[in-house]
Coordinates of C-alpha atoms in Angstrom, one line a residue:
M1 CA 141.2 16.0 82.5
P2 CA 144.1 13.5 83.1
S3 CA 146.4 15.5 80.7
D4 CA 145.4 18.7 82.5
F5 CA 146.3 17.1 85.8
F6 CA 149.7 15.9 84.5
K7 CA 150.5 19.3 83.0
N8 CA 149.8 21.0 86.3
R9 CA 151.2 18.2 88.5
R10 CA 153.7 20.5 90.2
V11 CA 151.0 23.0 91.0
Y12 CA 149.0 20.3 92.7
L13 CA 152.1 19.2 94.6
L14 CA 152.8 22.7 95.8
T15 CA 149.2 23.1 96.7
S16 CA 149.2 19.8 98.7
V17 CA 152.1 21.0 100.8
A18 CA 151.1 24.6 101.2
Y19 CA 147.5 23.7 102.1
M20 CA 148.6 21.5 105.0
G21 CA 148.3 24.8 106.8
S22 CA 144.6 24.9 105.9
L23 CA 144.3 21.2 107.0
L24 CA 145.9 22.1 110.4
F25 CA 143.4 25.0 110.8
G26 CA 140.5 22.7 110.2
Y27 CA 141.9 20.0 112.4
D28 CA 142.8 22.3 115.3
T29 CA 139.4 23.8 115.4
G30 CA 137.5 20.5 114.8
V31 CA 139.5 18.6 117.4
M32 CA 139.0 21.1 120.2
G33 CA 135.3 21.6 119.5
S34 CA 134.9 17.8 120.0
V35 CA 137.4 17.4 122.8
L36 CA 135.4 19.9 124.8
A37 CA 132.5 17.4 124.8
L38 CA 134.6 14.5 126.2
S39 CA 134.2 13.6 129.9
S40 CA 137.9 13.0 130.2
F41 CA 138.7 16.6 129.3
K42 CA 136.1 18.0 131.6
K43 CA 137.4 15.8 134.4
D44 CA 141.1 16.8 133.9
F45 CA 140.3 20.5 133.9
N46 CA 137.6 20.5 136.6
L47 CA 134.7 21.2 134.4
P48 CA 131.1 20.1 135.2
I49 CA 130.4 16.6 133.9
G50 CA 127.1 15.4 132.6
S51 CA 125.7 18.7 131.3
S52 CA 125.0 18.6 127.6
G53 CA 125.5 21.3 125.0
F54 CA 125.8 24.8 126.4
A55 CA 123.4 24.1 129.2
N56 CA 126.0 24.8 131.9
A57 CA 127.3 28.4 132.1
K58 CA 130.9 27.4 133.1
N59 CA 131.2 24.9 130.2
A60 CA 129.9 27.6 127.8
Y61 CA 132.5 30.0 129.2
V62 CA 135.5 27.6 128.9
S63 CA 134.3 26.5 125.5
S64 CA 134.2 30.0 124.1
N65 CA 137.7 30.7 125.6
V66 CA 139.3 27.6 124.2
V67 CA 138.0 28.2 120.7
S68 CA 138.1 31.9 120.5
L69 CA 141.7 32.3 121.8
L70 CA 142.9 30.3 118.7
T71 CA 141.2 32.8 116.5
A72 CA 142.6 35.7 118.5
G73 CA 146.1 34.4 117.8
C74 CA 145.2 33.8 114.2
F75 CA 144.2 37.5 113.9
F76 CA 147.6 38.8 114.9
G77 CA 149.4 36.0 113.0
A78 CA 147.6 37.1 109.8
I79 CA 148.6 40.7 110.3
A80 CA 152.3 39.8 110.9
A81 CA 152.3 37.5 107.9
A82 CA 151.4 40.3 105.5
F83 CA 154.7 42.0 106.3
L84 CA 156.9 38.9 106.6
N85 CA 155.4 37.5 103.4
E86 CA 156.3 40.7 101.5
R87 CA 159.8 40.9 103.0
F88 CA 161.0 37.3 103.0
G89 CA 158.8 35.7 100.4
R90 CA 156.1 33.1 100.6
R91 CA 158.1 30.0 101.2
Y92 CA 160.4 31.1 104.1
S93 CA 157.4 32.9 105.8
L94 CA 155.4 29.7 105.7
M95 CA 158.3 27.8 107.2
F96 CA 158.5 30.3 110.1
F97 CA 154.7 30.1 110.9
T98 CA 154.8 26.3 110.6
V99 CA 157.4 26.2 113.4
I100 CA 155.3 28.6 115.5
F101 CA 152.3 26.3 115.1
L102 CA 154.2 23.2 116.1
I103 CA 155.3 24.9 119.3
G104 CA 151.7 25.8 120.1
A105 CA 150.5 22.3 119.3
A106 CA 153.2 20.8 121.6
V107 CA 152.1 23.1 124.5
Q108 CA 148.5 22.0 124.1
T109 CA 149.5 18.4 124.1
G110 CA 151.6 18.7 127.2
A111 CA 148.9 20.6 129.2
H112 CA 147.9 18.9 132.5
H113 CA 145.1 20.1 134.8
E114 CA 145.7 23.8 134.1
I115 CA 143.3 25.2 131.6
G116 CA 145.6 28.2 131.3
V117 CA 148.2 26.1 129.5
I118 CA 145.6 25.1 127.0
Y119 CA 144.7 28.7 126.5
G120 CA 148.4 29.6 126.0
G121 CA 148.9 26.8 123.5
R122 CA 145.8 27.9 121.6
V123 CA 147.1 31.4 121.2
I124 CA 150.6 30.3 120.0
A125 CA 149.1 27.8 117.5
G126 CA 146.7 30.5 116.4
L127 CA 149.7 32.8 115.5
G128 CA 151.0 30.0 113.3
I129 CA 147.6 29.2 111.6
G130 CA 146.8 32.8 111.1
G131 CA 150.1 33.4 109.3
M132 CA 149.6 30.3 107.1
S133 CA 146.0 31.4 106.2
S134 CA 147.4 34.8 105.1
I135 CA 150.2 33.3 103.0
T136 CA 149.0 30.1 101.4
P137 CA 146.2 31.6 99.2
V138 CA 148.8 34.0 97.8
F139 CA 151.4 31.3 97.3
V140 CA 149.0 29.0 95.5
S141 CA 147.2 31.6 93.4
E142 CA 150.5 33.1 92.2
N143 CA 151.4 29.6 90.8
C144 CA 148.1 28.6 89.3
P145 CA 147.2 28.8 85.6
P146 CA 144.0 30.9 85.1
N147 CA 141.8 28.1 83.6
V148 CA 142.0 25.9 86.8
R149 CA 142.8 28.5 89.4
G150 CA 139.4 28.4 91.0
R151 CA 139.6 24.6 91.4
I152 CA 143.1 24.5 92.7
A153 CA 143.0 27.6 94.9
G154 CA 139.7 26.4 96.3
L155 CA 141.4 23.3 97.7
F156 CA 142.1 25.6 100.7
Q157 CA 138.6 24.9 101.8
E158 CA 138.8 21.2 100.9
F159 CA 141.9 20.7 103.0
L160 CA 140.3 22.7 105.8
V161 CA 137.2 20.5 105.9
I162 CA 139.2 17.3 105.6
G163 CA 141.2 18.4 108.6
S164 CA 138.1 19.2 110.7
T165 CA 136.3 16.0 109.6
F166 CA 139.2 13.8 110.4
A167 CA 139.3 15.4 113.9
Y168 CA 135.5 14.8 114.3
W169 CA 135.8 11.1 113.5
L170 CA 138.9 10.7 115.6
D171 CA 137.2 12.2 118.6
Y172 CA 134.2 9.9 118.0
G173 CA 136.6 7.0 117.8
V174 CA 138.5 7.8 121.0
S175 CA 135.2 8.4 122.9
L176 CA 134.2 4.8 122.0
H177 CA 137.5 2.9 122.2
I178 CA 139.7 4.7 124.7
P179 CA 138.6 4.6 128.3
V180 CA 137.9 7.9 130.1
S181 CA 141.4 9.1 130.9
T182 CA 144.0 11.8 130.1
K183 CA 145.0 9.7 127.1
Q184 CA 141.5 10.0 125.6
W185 CA 141.8 13.7 124.8
R186 CA 145.6 14.0 124.6
V187 CA 145.9 11.6 121.6
P188 CA 143.7 13.6 119.2
V189 CA 145.4 16.9 120.3
A190 CA 148.8 15.4 119.7
I191 CA 148.1 14.0 116.2
Q192 CA 148.1 17.5 114.7
L193 CA 151.9 17.5 115.1
I194 CA 152.1 15.0 112.2
P195 CA 150.7 17.1 109.3
G196 CA 152.6 20.1 110.7
G197 CA 155.9 18.2 110.5
F198 CA 155.0 17.0 106.9
M199 CA 154.3 20.6 105.8
L200 CA 157.6 21.9 107.2
F201 CA 159.5 19.1 105.5
G202 CA 157.7 19.6 102.2
L203 CA 158.4 23.3 102.1
F204 CA 162.1 22.6 101.7
F205 CA 161.5 21.2 98.3
L206 CA 159.3 23.9 96.8
K207 CA 160.3 27.0 94.8
E208 CA 159.5 30.6 95.6
S209 CA 156.6 32.3 93.8
P210 CA 157.7 33.6 90.4
R211 CA 155.6 36.8 90.9
W212 CA 157.3 37.6 94.2
L213 CA 160.7 37.0 92.6
M214 CA 159.8 39.3 89.6
K215 CA 158.6 42.0 92.0
N216 CA 162.0 41.9 93.7
G217 CA 164.0 42.2 90.5
R218 CA 165.1 38.6 90.4
H219 CA 164.0 38.1 86.8
Q220 CA 166.1 35.0 86.0
E221 CA 165.0 33.1 89.2
A222 CA 161.4 34.1 88.3
A223 CA 161.7 32.7 84.9
E224 CA 163.1 29.4 86.2
S225 CA 160.5 29.1 88.9
L226 CA 157.6 29.8 86.5
A227 CA 159.0 27.3 83.9
H228 CA 159.4 24.7 86.6
I229 CA 155.8 25.0 87.9
R230 CA 154.4 25.0 84.3
C231 CA 156.6 22.0 83.3
E232 CA 158.1 24.0 80.5
T233 CA 161.5 25.5 79.5
T234 CA 162.4 29.1 80.2
E235 CA 162.3 29.7 76.4
S236 CA 158.7 28.5 76.1
P237 CA 156.4 31.0 74.4
E238 CA 153.8 30.4 77.1
V239 CA 156.3 31.1 79.9
L240 CA 157.8 34.2 78.1
K241 CA 154.3 35.7 77.6
E242 CA 153.2 35.1 81.2
L243 CA 156.5 36.6 82.4
A244 CA 156.0 39.7 80.2
E245 CA 152.4 40.2 81.6
I246 CA 153.7 39.9 85.2
R247 CA 156.6 42.4 84.5
A248 CA 154.3 44.8 82.7
A249 CA 151.8 44.8 85.5
I250 CA 154.5 45.4 88.2
E251 CA 156.0 48.3 86.2
E252 CA 152.6 49.9 85.8
E253 CA 152.1 49.8 89.5
L254 CA 155.5 51.3 90.1
N255 CA 154.9 54.1 87.6
A256 CA 151.5 54.9 89.0
T257 CA 152.8 55.4 92.6
E258 CA 156.5 56.1 92.2
G259 CA 157.2 53.0 94.2
V260 CA 155.2 54.1 97.3
T261 CA 153.2 51.0 98.3
W262 CA 150.7 52.6 100.6
R263 CA 149.7 55.1 97.9
E264 CA 148.7 52.2 95.7
C265 CA 146.1 51.1 98.2
L266 CA 144.3 54.5 97.8
L267 CA 144.0 54.3 94.0
P268 CA 140.4 53.8 92.9
G269 CA 140.8 50.3 91.4
N270 CA 142.8 49.1 94.4
R271 CA 140.6 50.8 97.0
Y272 CA 137.6 49.0 95.7
R273 CA 139.4 45.6 95.9
F274 CA 140.4 46.2 99.5
L275 CA 136.9 47.2 100.6
T276 CA 135.4 44.2 98.7
G277 CA 137.9 41.8 100.3
F278 CA 137.1 43.1 103.7
A279 CA 133.4 42.8 103.2
L280 CA 133.6 39.4 101.7
M281 CA 135.5 37.9 104.7
F282 CA 133.2 39.8 107.1
W283 CA 130.1 38.2 105.6
Q284 CA 131.7 34.7 105.4
Q285 CA 131.9 34.7 109.2
F286 CA 128.3 35.9 109.8
S287 CA 127.0 33.0 107.7
G288 CA 126.9 30.9 110.9
T289 CA 129.1 28.1 109.6
N290 CA 131.8 28.5 112.1
S291 CA 129.3 28.5 115.0
I292 CA 128.3 25.0 113.8
G293 CA 131.9 24.0 112.8
Y294 CA 133.5 24.9 116.1
Y295 CA 130.8 23.7 118.4
A296 CA 129.2 21.0 116.3
P297 CA 128.8 18.4 119.1
Q298 CA 127.2 21.0 121.4
I299 CA 125.0 22.4 118.6
F300 CA 123.7 18.9 117.9
Q301 CA 123.0 18.4 121.6
T302 CA 121.1 21.7 121.5
V303 CA 118.8 20.5 118.8
G304 CA 118.1 17.3 120.6
V305 CA 120.9 14.8 119.9
S306 CA 121.8 14.8 123.6
K307 CA 124.0 11.7 124.1
S308 CA 127.7 12.6 123.8
S309 CA 128.7 9.7 121.4
S310 CA 125.6 10.4 119.3
S311 CA 126.4 14.1 118.9
L312 CA 130.0 13.2 118.0
F313 CA 128.7 10.8 115.4
A314 CA 126.4 13.4 114.0
T315 CA 129.3 15.8 113.9
G316 CA 131.4 13.3 112.0
V317 CA 128.7 12.9 109.4
Y318 CA 128.4 16.7 109.2
G319 CA 132.1 17.0 108.4
T320 CA 131.9 14.2 105.8
V321 CA 129.1 16.0 104.0
K322 CA 131.3 19.1 103.9
V323 CA 134.3 17.2 102.4
V324 CA 132.2 15.5 99.7
A325 CA 130.2 18.7 98.8
T326 CA 133.3 20.9 98.6
A327 CA 135.1 18.4 96.4
I328 CA 132.2 18.1 94.0
F329 CA 131.9 21.9 93.7
L330 CA 135.6 22.4 93.1
L331 CA 135.7 19.7 90.4
L332 CA 132.5 20.7 88.6
G333 CA 131.2 24.1 89.8
I334 CA 133.6 26.9 90.6
D335 CA 135.3 27.2 87.2
R336 CA 132.0 26.5 85.4
F337 CA 129.5 28.7 87.2
G338 CA 132.0 31.3 88.4
R339 CA 132.3 33.1 91.7
K340 CA 129.4 35.5 91.7
K341 CA 126.5 33.1 90.9
S342 CA 127.9 30.6 93.4
L343 CA 127.9 33.1 96.2
I344 CA 124.4 34.3 95.4
F345 CA 122.9 30.8 95.3
G346 CA 124.8 29.7 98.4
A347 CA 123.6 32.7 100.5
L348 CA 120.0 32.1 99.6
W349 CA 120.2 28.4 100.2
M350 CA 121.8 28.9 103.7
S351 CA 119.3 31.5 104.7
I352 CA 116.4 29.2 103.9
M353 CA 117.9 26.3 105.9
M354 CA 118.6 28.6 108.9
F355 CA 115.0 29.9 108.9
I356 CA 113.7 26.3 108.9
I357 CA 116.0 25.2 111.8
G358 CA 114.9 28.2 113.9
A359 CA 111.2 27.6 113.1
V360 CA 111.4 23.9 114.0
L361 CA 113.4 24.6 117.1
V362 CA 110.9 27.1 118.5
T363 CA 107.8 25.0 117.6
H364 CA 109.2 21.6 118.5
P365 CA 111.9 22.1 121.2
P366 CA 113.7 19.0 122.3
T367 CA 112.3 17.7 125.6
N368 CA 113.1 14.0 126.0
V369 CA 116.9 13.7 126.5
G370 CA 116.6 9.9 126.3
S371 CA 115.6 9.7 122.7
V372 CA 115.9 11.7 119.4
S373 CA 112.6 13.1 118.1
H374 CA 111.5 13.4 114.5
A375 CA 111.9 17.2 114.9
S376 CA 115.5 16.8 116.0
I377 CA 116.2 14.5 113.0
A378 CA 114.7 17.2 110.8
M379 CA 116.9 19.9 112.2
V380 CA 120.0 17.7 111.8
V381 CA 119.1 17.2 108.2
M382 CA 118.6 20.9 107.7
I383 CA 122.1 21.5 109.2
Y384 CA 123.5 19.0 106.7
L385 CA 121.7 20.7 103.8
Y386 CA 122.9 24.1 105.0
V387 CA 126.5 23.0 104.9
I388 CA 126.1 21.6 101.4
G389 CA 125.1 25.2 100.3
Y390 CA 128.0 26.6 102.2
S391 CA 130.5 24.1 100.7
A392 CA 129.4 25.1 97.2
S393 CA 129.8 28.8 97.8
W394 CA 130.9 30.7 100.8
G395 CA 133.4 28.1 102.0
P396 CA 135.9 28.0 99.1
V397 CA 134.9 31.0 96.9
P398 CA 136.0 33.9 99.3
W399 CA 139.5 32.5 99.7
V400 CA 139.8 32.0 95.9
Y401 CA 138.5 35.5 95.3
L402 CA 140.8 37.1 97.9
G403 CA 143.9 35.4 96.4
E404 CA 143.2 36.5 92.9
I405 CA 141.9 40.1 92.8
F406 CA 144.9 42.0 94.2
P407 CA 147.9 43.2 92.1
T408 CA 151.3 41.5 92.7
R409 CA 152.8 44.3 94.8
L410 CA 149.7 44.4 97.1
R411 CA 148.7 40.8 97.1
A412 CA 150.4 39.9 100.4
Y413 CA 148.8 43.0 102.1
G414 CA 145.4 42.4 100.5
V415 CA 145.2 38.7 101.5
G416 CA 146.7 39.5 104.9
M417 CA 144.0 42.1 105.4
G418 CA 141.3 39.7 104.3
A419 CA 142.6 36.9 106.5
A420 CA 142.9 39.3 109.5
T421 CA 139.3 40.4 108.9
Q422 CA 138.2 36.8 108.8
W423 CA 140.0 36.0 112.0
L424 CA 138.7 39.1 113.8
F425 CA 135.1 38.3 113.1
N426 CA 135.7 34.6 113.5
F427 CA 136.8 35.5 117.1
V428 CA 133.6 37.5 117.6
I429 CA 131.4 34.7 116.3
T430 CA 133.1 32.0 118.3
K431 CA 133.0 34.1 121.4
I432 CA 129.3 34.9 121.3
T433 CA 127.9 31.6 120.0
P434 CA 127.9 29.7 123.3
E435 CA 126.3 32.7 125.0
A436 CA 123.8 33.2 122.2
V437 CA 122.7 29.6 122.2
Y438 CA 122.5 29.6 126.0
H439 CA 120.5 32.8 126.2
I440 CA 118.5 33.4 123.0
K441 CA 118.3 29.7 121.8
W442 CA 116.4 29.4 118.5
R443 CA 116.8 33.1 117.7
T444 CA 120.5 32.4 117.1
F445 CA 119.6 30.5 113.9
L446 CA 117.1 33.3 112.9
M447 CA 120.0 35.8 113.3
F448 CA 122.2 33.9 110.9
A449 CA 119.4 33.5 108.4
I450 CA 119.0 37.3 108.2
F451 CA 122.8 37.7 107.8
C452 CA 122.7 35.3 104.9
L453 CA 120.1 37.4 103.1
G454 CA 122.4 40.4 103.6
M455 CA 125.3 38.5 102.1
C456 CA 123.2 37.8 98.9
V457 CA 122.4 41.5 98.5
F458 CA 126.0 42.5 98.9
V459 CA 127.2 40.0 96.2
I460 CA 124.6 41.1 93.7
F461 CA 125.7 44.8 93.8
F462 CA 129.4 44.7 94.6
I463 CA 131.1 41.4 93.5
K464 CA 132.8 41.3 90.0
E465 CA 133.1 38.0 88.2
T466 CA 136.8 36.8 87.9
K467 CA 136.3 33.4 86.4
G468 CA 138.9 32.5 83.7
R469 CA 141.0 35.7 84.0
T470 CA 144.7 35.9 84.6
L471 CA 145.9 37.6 87.8
E472 CA 147.2 40.5 85.6
D473 CA 143.8 40.9 84.0
M474 CA 142.4 41.9 87.4
D475 CA 143.8 45.4 87.0
I476 CA 141.7 45.7 83.8
L477 CA 138.6 44.3 85.5
F478 CA 138.8 46.7 88.5
G479 CA 139.7 49.7 86.4
A480 CA 143.3 50.2 87.5
V481 CA 144.4 50.1 83.8
N482 CA 142.6 49.8 80.4
A483 CA 143.1 46.8 78.1
E484 CA 144.8 48.8 75.4
Q485 CA 147.4 50.2 77.8
R486 CA 148.1 46.7 79.2
A487 CA 148.5 45.2 75.7
E488 CA 150.9 48.0 74.7
D489 CA 153.0 47.5 77.9
V490 CA 153.2 43.8 77.3
E491 CA 154.4 44.4 73.8
K492 CA 157.1 46.8 75.1
V493 CA 158.4 44.2 77.5
L494 CA 158.5 41.5 74.9
A495 CA 160.2 43.8 72.4
S496 CA 162.8 44.9 75.0
E497 CA 163.5 41.3 75.9
K498 CA 163.9 40.3 72.2
G499 CA 166.2 43.3 71.7
A500 CA 168.3 42.2 74.7
V501 CA 168.6 38.7 73.3
Q502 CA 169.5 40.1 69.8
M503 CA 172.2 42.3 71.3
E504 CA 173.6 39.3 73.3
E505 CA 173.7 37.2 70.1
N506 CA 175.4 40.0 68.2
S507 CA 178.1 40.4 70.8
I508 CA 178.7 36.6 70.7
D509 CA 179.0 36.7 66.9
M510 CA 181.5 39.6 67.1
A511 CA 183.6 37.8 69.7
R512 CA 183.7 34.7 67.5
R513 CA 184.9 36.8 64.5
K514 CA 187.6 38.4 66.5
S515 CA 188.8 35.1 67.8

């Protein structure tokens, strides 16, 4: 394990910088979900004070707007990123969206008494976060070796939950130690500028994706970038073989479509990948996790943890459980059990927990706001158990799967499509959750339990296992090319490169003889 880490140290460094975007996504959603529960925020923006959870219609309305407008911006940012990513490369596109995010964060921090300014800042920050979410899985996956790609690419989810958990605990801390004032909510909102600045700074020291460079005909730069990230020389057999596989796959794509990118999307192997990616991200949102993640303090108040500081504490514990469970799964599970088994088990586990929460809530509704009942404690525990299942399946796996199944020429568009799908239905879920909890109460959890069962059925019939395969092997797995043809194409590339080297050596020898 230590030698494996040292060998891939530059991959981990690149991942740490790139996934600051994921951390920002988690922090920005977590911080606002908890800030909405602070009396100081309600006071500054003329919201009803003293009503818990979603018991007040105006608070429910503002909460859904503040949270869902971020996801609306993310949707359009993810779409724009697919084209910028393909045109300007992974690194420069990430720099651009990081700057957009910093502008949005600054607008939110500077808001004063006008909720519309918060709304505007959320949309701008969302454009940045949506762009990052579309690019970072591509950037990281294209640099990961196949044997640890699940673990490393899955860090997208780990950084996300670290960001949201830090926000939860920070909000809990300011609720206890900073008096009710503008400063109480402005401090946690402003802190997101720090990781954003770190990400922008770190991107200046990274190299571009070797697969994007190869696709754009910059073969020497691709070789240098791949050798750098693998901690090898450009003459290393490992690097030469991987470069040959990348080049062969790209040439196959070009030959199949005569260079027309949109036609590639309609090929049977690619069409299946796009439909699978869309469905996977659709189902992820209907698992119910973002309803709890965005509105955790209010959800905990709904199930009986009514005191503001108590609900914020319960939210902090919830986030900590996610961080630990995700880390354990990435270290021990994702590259051992694979993608498909993890998704099936996770969907079943989450469905059971949601059924139990709904059943307890309808049979033992919280009544005494002055104390926490045994039934409320049981529901909180079920929420924690639910999120363990999510963290070991539908949290990290869809982002890993999305970043690895598409061919090089379509990866930016495929991941962009998946990210946009995620944000679109993320918007739908975050918009309807306050209203659903307010109007149909316990049936909200029953609804998500049924969706989780649907997710399980989908995975059983449509998801292909990708564990341990190279990115170029995905074409074989999804039927875009057969294994014999790929092996033959790789040999041709290697042979042509050897021939080019031999010709260069011969010309050098001839020049020496003449001199």
